[in-house]
Structure formats: structure tokens, C-alpha cells
Coordinates of C-alpha atoms and ligand atoms in Angstrom, one line a residue:
X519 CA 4.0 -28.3 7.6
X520 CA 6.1 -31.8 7.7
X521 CA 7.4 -32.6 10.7
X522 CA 11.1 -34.6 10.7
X523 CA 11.7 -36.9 13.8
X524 CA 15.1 -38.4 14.2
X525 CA 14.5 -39.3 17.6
X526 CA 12.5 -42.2 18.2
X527 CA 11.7 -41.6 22.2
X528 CA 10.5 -38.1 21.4
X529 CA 8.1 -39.4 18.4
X530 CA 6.9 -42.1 20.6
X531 CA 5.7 -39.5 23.5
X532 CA 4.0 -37.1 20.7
X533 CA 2.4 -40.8 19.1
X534 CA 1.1 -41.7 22.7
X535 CA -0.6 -38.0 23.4
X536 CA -4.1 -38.0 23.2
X537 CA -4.2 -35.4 19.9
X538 CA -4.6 -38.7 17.9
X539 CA -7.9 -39.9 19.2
X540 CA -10.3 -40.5 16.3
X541 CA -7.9 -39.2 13.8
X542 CA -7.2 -42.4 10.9
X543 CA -2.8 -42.5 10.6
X544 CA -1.4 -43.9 7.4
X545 CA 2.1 -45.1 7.5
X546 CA 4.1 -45.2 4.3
X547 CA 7.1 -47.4 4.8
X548 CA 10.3 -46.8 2.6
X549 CA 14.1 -47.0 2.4
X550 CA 14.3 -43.3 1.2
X551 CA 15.2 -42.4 -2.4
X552 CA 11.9 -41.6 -3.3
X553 CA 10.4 -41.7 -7.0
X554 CA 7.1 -41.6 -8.5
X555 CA 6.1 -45.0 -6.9
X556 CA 6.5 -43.8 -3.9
X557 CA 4.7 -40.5 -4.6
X558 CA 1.6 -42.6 -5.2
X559 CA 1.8 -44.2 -2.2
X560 CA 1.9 -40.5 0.1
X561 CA -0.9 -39.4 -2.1
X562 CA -3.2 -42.2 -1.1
X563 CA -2.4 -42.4 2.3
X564 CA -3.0 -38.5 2.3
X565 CA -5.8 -38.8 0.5
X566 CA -7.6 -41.7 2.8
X567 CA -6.3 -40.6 6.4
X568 CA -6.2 -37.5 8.9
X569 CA -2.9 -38.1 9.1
X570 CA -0.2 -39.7 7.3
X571 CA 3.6 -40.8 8.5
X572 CA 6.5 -41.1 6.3
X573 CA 9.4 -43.6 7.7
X574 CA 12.7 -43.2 5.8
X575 CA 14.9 -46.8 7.2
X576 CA 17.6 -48.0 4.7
X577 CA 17.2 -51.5 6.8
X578 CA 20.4 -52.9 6.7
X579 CA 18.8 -56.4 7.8
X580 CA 17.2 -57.3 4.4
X581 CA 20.5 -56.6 2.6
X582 CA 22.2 -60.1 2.1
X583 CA 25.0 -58.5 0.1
X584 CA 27.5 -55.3 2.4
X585 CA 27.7 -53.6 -1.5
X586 CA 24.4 -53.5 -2.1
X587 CA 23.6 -51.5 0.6
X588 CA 26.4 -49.5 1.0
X589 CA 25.5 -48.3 -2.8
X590 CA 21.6 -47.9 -1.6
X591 CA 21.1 -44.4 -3.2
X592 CA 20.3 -41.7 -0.8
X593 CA 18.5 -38.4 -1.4
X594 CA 17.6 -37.1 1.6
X595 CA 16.6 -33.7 1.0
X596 CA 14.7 -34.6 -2.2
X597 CA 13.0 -37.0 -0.4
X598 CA 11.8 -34.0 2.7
X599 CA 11.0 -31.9 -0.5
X600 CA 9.0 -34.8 -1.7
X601 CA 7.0 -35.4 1.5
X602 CA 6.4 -31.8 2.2
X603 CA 5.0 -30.9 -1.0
X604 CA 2.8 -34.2 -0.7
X605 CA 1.4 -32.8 2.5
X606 CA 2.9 -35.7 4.7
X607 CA 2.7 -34.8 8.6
X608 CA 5.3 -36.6 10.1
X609 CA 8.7 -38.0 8.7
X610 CA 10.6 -40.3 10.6
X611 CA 14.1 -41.2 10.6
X612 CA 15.6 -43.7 12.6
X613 CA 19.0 -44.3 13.6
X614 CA 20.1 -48.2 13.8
X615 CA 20.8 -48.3 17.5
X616 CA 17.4 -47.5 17.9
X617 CA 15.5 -49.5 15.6
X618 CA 17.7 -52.5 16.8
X619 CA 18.2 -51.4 19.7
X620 CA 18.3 -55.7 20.6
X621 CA 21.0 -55.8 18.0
X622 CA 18.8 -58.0 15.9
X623 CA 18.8 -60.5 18.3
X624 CA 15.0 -61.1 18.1
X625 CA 13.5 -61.7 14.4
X626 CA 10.2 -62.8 12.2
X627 CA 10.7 -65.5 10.2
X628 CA 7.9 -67.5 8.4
X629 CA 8.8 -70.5 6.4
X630 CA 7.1 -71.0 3.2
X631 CA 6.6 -68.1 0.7
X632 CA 9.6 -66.1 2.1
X633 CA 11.7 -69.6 0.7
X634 CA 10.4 -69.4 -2.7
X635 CA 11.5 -66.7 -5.4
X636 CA 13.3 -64.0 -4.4
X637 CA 14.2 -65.7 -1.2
X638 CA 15.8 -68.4 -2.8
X639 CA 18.6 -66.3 -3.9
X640 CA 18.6 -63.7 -0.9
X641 CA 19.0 -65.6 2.6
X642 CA 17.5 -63.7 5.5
X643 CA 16.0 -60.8 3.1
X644 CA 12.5 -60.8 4.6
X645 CA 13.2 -61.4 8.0
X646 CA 15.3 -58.6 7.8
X647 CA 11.9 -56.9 6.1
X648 CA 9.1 -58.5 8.0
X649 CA 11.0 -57.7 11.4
X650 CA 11.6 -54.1 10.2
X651 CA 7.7 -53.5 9.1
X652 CA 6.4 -55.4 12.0
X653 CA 8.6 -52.6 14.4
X654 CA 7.5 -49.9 12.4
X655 CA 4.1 -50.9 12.5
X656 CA 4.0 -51.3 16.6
X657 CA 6.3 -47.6 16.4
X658 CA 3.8 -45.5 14.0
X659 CA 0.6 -47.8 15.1
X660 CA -1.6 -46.6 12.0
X661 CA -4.9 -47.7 10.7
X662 CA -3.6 -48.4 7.3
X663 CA -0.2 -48.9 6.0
X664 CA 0.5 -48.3 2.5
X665 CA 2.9 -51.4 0.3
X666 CA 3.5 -51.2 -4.0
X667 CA 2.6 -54.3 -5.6
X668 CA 6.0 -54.7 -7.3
X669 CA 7.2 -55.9 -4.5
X670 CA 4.7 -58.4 -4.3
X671 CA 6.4 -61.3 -2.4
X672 CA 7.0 -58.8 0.4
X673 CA 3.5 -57.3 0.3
X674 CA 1.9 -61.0 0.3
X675 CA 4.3 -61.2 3.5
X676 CA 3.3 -58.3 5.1
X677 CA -0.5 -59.2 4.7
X678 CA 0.5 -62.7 6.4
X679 CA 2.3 -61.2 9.2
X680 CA -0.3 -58.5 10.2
X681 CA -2.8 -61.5 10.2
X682 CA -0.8 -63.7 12.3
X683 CA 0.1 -61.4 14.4
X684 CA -3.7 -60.1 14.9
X685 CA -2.3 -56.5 13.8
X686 CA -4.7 -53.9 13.6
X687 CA -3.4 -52.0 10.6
X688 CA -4.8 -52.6 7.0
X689 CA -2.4 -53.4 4.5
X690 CA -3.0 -52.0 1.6
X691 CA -1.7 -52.8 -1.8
X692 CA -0.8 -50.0 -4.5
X693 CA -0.4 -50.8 -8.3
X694 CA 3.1 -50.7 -9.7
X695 CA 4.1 -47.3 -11.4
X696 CA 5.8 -47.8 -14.6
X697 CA 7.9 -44.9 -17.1
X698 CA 7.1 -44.4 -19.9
X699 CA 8.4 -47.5 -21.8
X700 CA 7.0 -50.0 -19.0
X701 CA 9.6 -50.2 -16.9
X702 CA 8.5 -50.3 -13.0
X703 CA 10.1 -47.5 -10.8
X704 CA 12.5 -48.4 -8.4
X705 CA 15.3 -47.1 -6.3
X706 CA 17.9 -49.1 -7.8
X707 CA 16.5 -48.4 -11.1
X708 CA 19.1 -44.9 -10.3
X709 CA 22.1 -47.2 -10.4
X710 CA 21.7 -48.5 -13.7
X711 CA 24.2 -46.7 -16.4
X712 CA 22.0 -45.2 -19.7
X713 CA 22.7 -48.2 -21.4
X714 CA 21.5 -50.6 -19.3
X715 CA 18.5 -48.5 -18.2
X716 CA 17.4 -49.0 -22.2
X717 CA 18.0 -52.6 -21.9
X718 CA 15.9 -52.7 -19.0
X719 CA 12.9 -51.9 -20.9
X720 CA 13.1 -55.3 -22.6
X721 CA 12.7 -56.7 -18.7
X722 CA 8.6 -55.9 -18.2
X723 CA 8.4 -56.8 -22.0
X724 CA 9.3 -59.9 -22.7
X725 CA 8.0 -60.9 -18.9
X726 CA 4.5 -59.7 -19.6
X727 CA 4.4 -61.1 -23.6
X728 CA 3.1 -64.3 -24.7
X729 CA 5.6 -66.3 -24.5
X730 CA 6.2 -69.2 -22.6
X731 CA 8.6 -69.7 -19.7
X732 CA 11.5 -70.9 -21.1
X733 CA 11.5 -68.6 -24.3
X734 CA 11.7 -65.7 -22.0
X735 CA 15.2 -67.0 -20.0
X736 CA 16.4 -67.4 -23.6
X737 CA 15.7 -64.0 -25.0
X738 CA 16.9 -62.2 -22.0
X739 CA 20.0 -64.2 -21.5
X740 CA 20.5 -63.5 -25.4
X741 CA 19.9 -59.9 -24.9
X742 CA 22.3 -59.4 -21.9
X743 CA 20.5 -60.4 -18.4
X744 CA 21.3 -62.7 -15.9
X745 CA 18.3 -64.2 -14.9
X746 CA 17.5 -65.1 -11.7
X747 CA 14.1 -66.3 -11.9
X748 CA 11.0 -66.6 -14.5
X749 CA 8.2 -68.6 -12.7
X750 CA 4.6 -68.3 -12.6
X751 CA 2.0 -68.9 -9.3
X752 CA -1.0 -68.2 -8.5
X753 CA -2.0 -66.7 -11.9
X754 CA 0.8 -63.9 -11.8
X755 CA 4.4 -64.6 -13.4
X756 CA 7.2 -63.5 -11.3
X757 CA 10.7 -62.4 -12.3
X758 CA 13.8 -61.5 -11.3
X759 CA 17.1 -60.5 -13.7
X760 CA 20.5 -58.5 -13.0
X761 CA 22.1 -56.3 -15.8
X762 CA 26.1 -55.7 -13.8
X763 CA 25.6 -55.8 -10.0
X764 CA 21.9 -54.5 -10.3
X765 CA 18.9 -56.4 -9.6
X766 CA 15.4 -56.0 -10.8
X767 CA 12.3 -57.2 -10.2
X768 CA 8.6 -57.6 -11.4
X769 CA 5.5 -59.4 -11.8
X770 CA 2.6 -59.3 -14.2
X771 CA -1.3 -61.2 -13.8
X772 CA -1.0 -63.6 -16.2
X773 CA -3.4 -63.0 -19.3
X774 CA -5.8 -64.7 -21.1
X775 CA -4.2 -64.3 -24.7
Ligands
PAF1352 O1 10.0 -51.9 0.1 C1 10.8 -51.3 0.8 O2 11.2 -50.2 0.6 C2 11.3 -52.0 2.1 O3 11.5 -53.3 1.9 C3 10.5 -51.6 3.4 C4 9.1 -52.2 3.2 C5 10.4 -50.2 3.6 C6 11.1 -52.3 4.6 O4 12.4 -51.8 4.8

């Protein structure tokens, strides 16, 4: 049976008691709201560990923008439906004060990737994400930690920051979960109205066709996006568009055509 920890102090004692000799922890981090993605992510960390811990943090840090995550949807019970009929052992759910219990006073920041992409248009987004996995890491202390890959600019992040940092958890990477029409799950896919969800299909599309760079921007823009960002590195093309005051993202290998 899942077991829900609001209290940080008493999930810490249980986490120190010697029960969890040579059992394997995975640690699936989210923001709550959980969909299929997510699903994937407890079923693999269920499948590959003794034990696997479910952290539900809408980080305030990594929002840039007071509406965004005010309008963050939240789902709690769904979400303790979702973890107990995944078999997760432990949920945890953290208050601010005790999470930044410093008042975000101390922060990770790294200085080239988290600049580029997404970062250019959202200042202070991953420190407000690397300094929220790197406590959550140090709080759950698991052998693997479980990230999707449609986040990827955080996930490459997250692999830097647990090698600098000489972390001993694995950070794993999961492939993006799409619907049916191609679209990658998201929380914030919940806050688009029916008509833009539609449109939104035309997002993973027209980012994953062959097509250059500039004929993408065009068509979107034409069909009713704001772009932020098209751009290709490292073999994988990256974007970034808004339909109203939502903002998606995603990112494709780039193939041979
Ligand atoms: O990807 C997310 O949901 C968040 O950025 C994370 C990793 C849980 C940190 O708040």
C-alpha cells in the first residue's frame, strides 16, 4: 500500500532507518498532475527497483511567470489513485517552508546549456529546477532517478549536475509519450481549450517533417503559434511555441531523410 508523507522530518527518520539496506530506491520527480508520461516513468522505476518514491513539488522556483504557476493544474487525488494502482511505496509531498526552508537563499546555477533554448526566454527556470532535483535527490537518496526526455534540456541538466556534483544516483532517461495524433503529453497540455489542443497536433508535425528551419517558423506562425524557438544541436531539433498563454515544448533526433 502507498504511503503519503507530508512531513519532511518524519520521511527523513523512516529514509535513515536501517529497513533500506540493500534494497535499490527509485525516485520519480514530478510537479503532480500526472498523465500517461508520468505513468511510464512509476512503471519503470517499479519495475527496476525494490522500492520506488513518488515526489509531488509544484516548485515555485522554476516558474518565471506568478500566472503560470498559479494556473499549474492540480489533481491530487488522481494523482494518489495513480501512484497506488502503479504500486509506488512512498509519495511525498512537501510543503514550501520546508523544501526552502533557506528561503531560496542558496541555488545551482550552471552557465552554459541552461542559457541556451528554453532558458533564453525563461530567466532563472533551471536553477529553480536543478536546485529543486538536487534537494530532492539528497532528501529521497535513490539509486536511480527516473527524467522523460521531452524535457530534454532539463534532463541533459540533471545528468550534468549529478556528475558534478559526484551524485550517486543514475539518471535515467525515459522516451517521450505521445497521444494518439503525436502530440507529447504534458501537464499543461490540460490548459489548452479543444481547439487549440487540435492545433497543437500540427506542433510535433511540422517539428519532426522535412523541412528546413525557417519553413517551419513560417507554417506555424501561419497556422496560429507563437514561436519561441526552432533550432537544431547536437543532431536533435528543439522547439518551443505558445497557442494563448500556453507553452509547449519538444524535440525530435534529427533524421536521415
Ligand atoms: O519536470 C518536472 O516536472 C519538474 O521540472 C521537476 C523535474 C519535477 C522539478 O520540479
Amino acid at each position: 500500500m502507498t504511503q503519503v508523507f507530508n512531513d519532511l522530518a518524519e520521511w527523513q527518520s523512516l529514509r535513515n532507518a536501517t529497513v533500506w539496506i540493500d534494497k535499490t530506491i527509485g525516485l520519480v520527480p514530478t510537479m503532480g498532475n500526472l498523465h500517461a508520461g508520468h505513468k511510464s516513468l512509476l512503471q519503470r522505476s517499479v519495475a527496476e527497483n525494490a522500492i520506488t518514491v513518488l515526489t509531488i513539488f509544484v516548485n515555485p522556483t522554476q516558474f518565471s511567470d506568478p500566472l503560470d504557476l498559479n494556473n499549474y493544474p492540480k489533481t491530487l487525488q488522481e494523482d494518489l489513485n495513480l501512484a497506488e494502482a502503479t504500486k509506488v511505496d512512498y509519495v511525498l509531498i512537501p510543503q514550501y517552508k520546508d523544501i526552502y526552508a533557506d528561503d531560496y537563499r542558496y541555488k545551482i546555477c550552471e552557465n552554459e546549456l541552461s542559457k541556451q533554448l528554453c532558458g533564453k526566454q525563461r530567466a532563472g527556470h533551471f536553477e529553480g529546477v536543478m536546485t529543486v532535483v538536487l534537494k530532492l535527490l539528497m532528501l529521497v537518496k535513490a539509486h536511480n532517478a527516473y527524467f522523460g526526455e521531452k524535457d530534454f534540456q532539463q534532463l541533459q541538466l540533471i545528468k550534468g549536475l549529478a556528475q558534478a556534483f559526484f551524485i550517486d544516483t543514475n539518471i535515467i532517461a525515459c522516451p517521450t509519450i505521445r497521444n494518439e495524433q503525436g502530440l507529447a503529453l504534458s501537464s499543461r497540455n490540460n490548459l489548452l481549450t479543444p481547439a487549440q489542443l487540435k492545433l497543437a497536433q500540427a506542433f510535433p508535425k511540422l517539428l519532426n517533417a522535412n523541412l528546413t528551419i525557417p519553413q517551419i517558423i513560417q507554417q506555424l506562425t501561419q497556422l496560429g503559434f507563437s514561436v519561441d524557438y526552432i533550432e537544431e544541436h547536437s543532431a536533435r531539433r528543439f522547439g518551443a511555441v505558445r497557442l494563448g498563454a500556453v507553452r509547449l515544448i519538444d524535440n525530435f533526433a534529427v533524421r536521415e531523410w
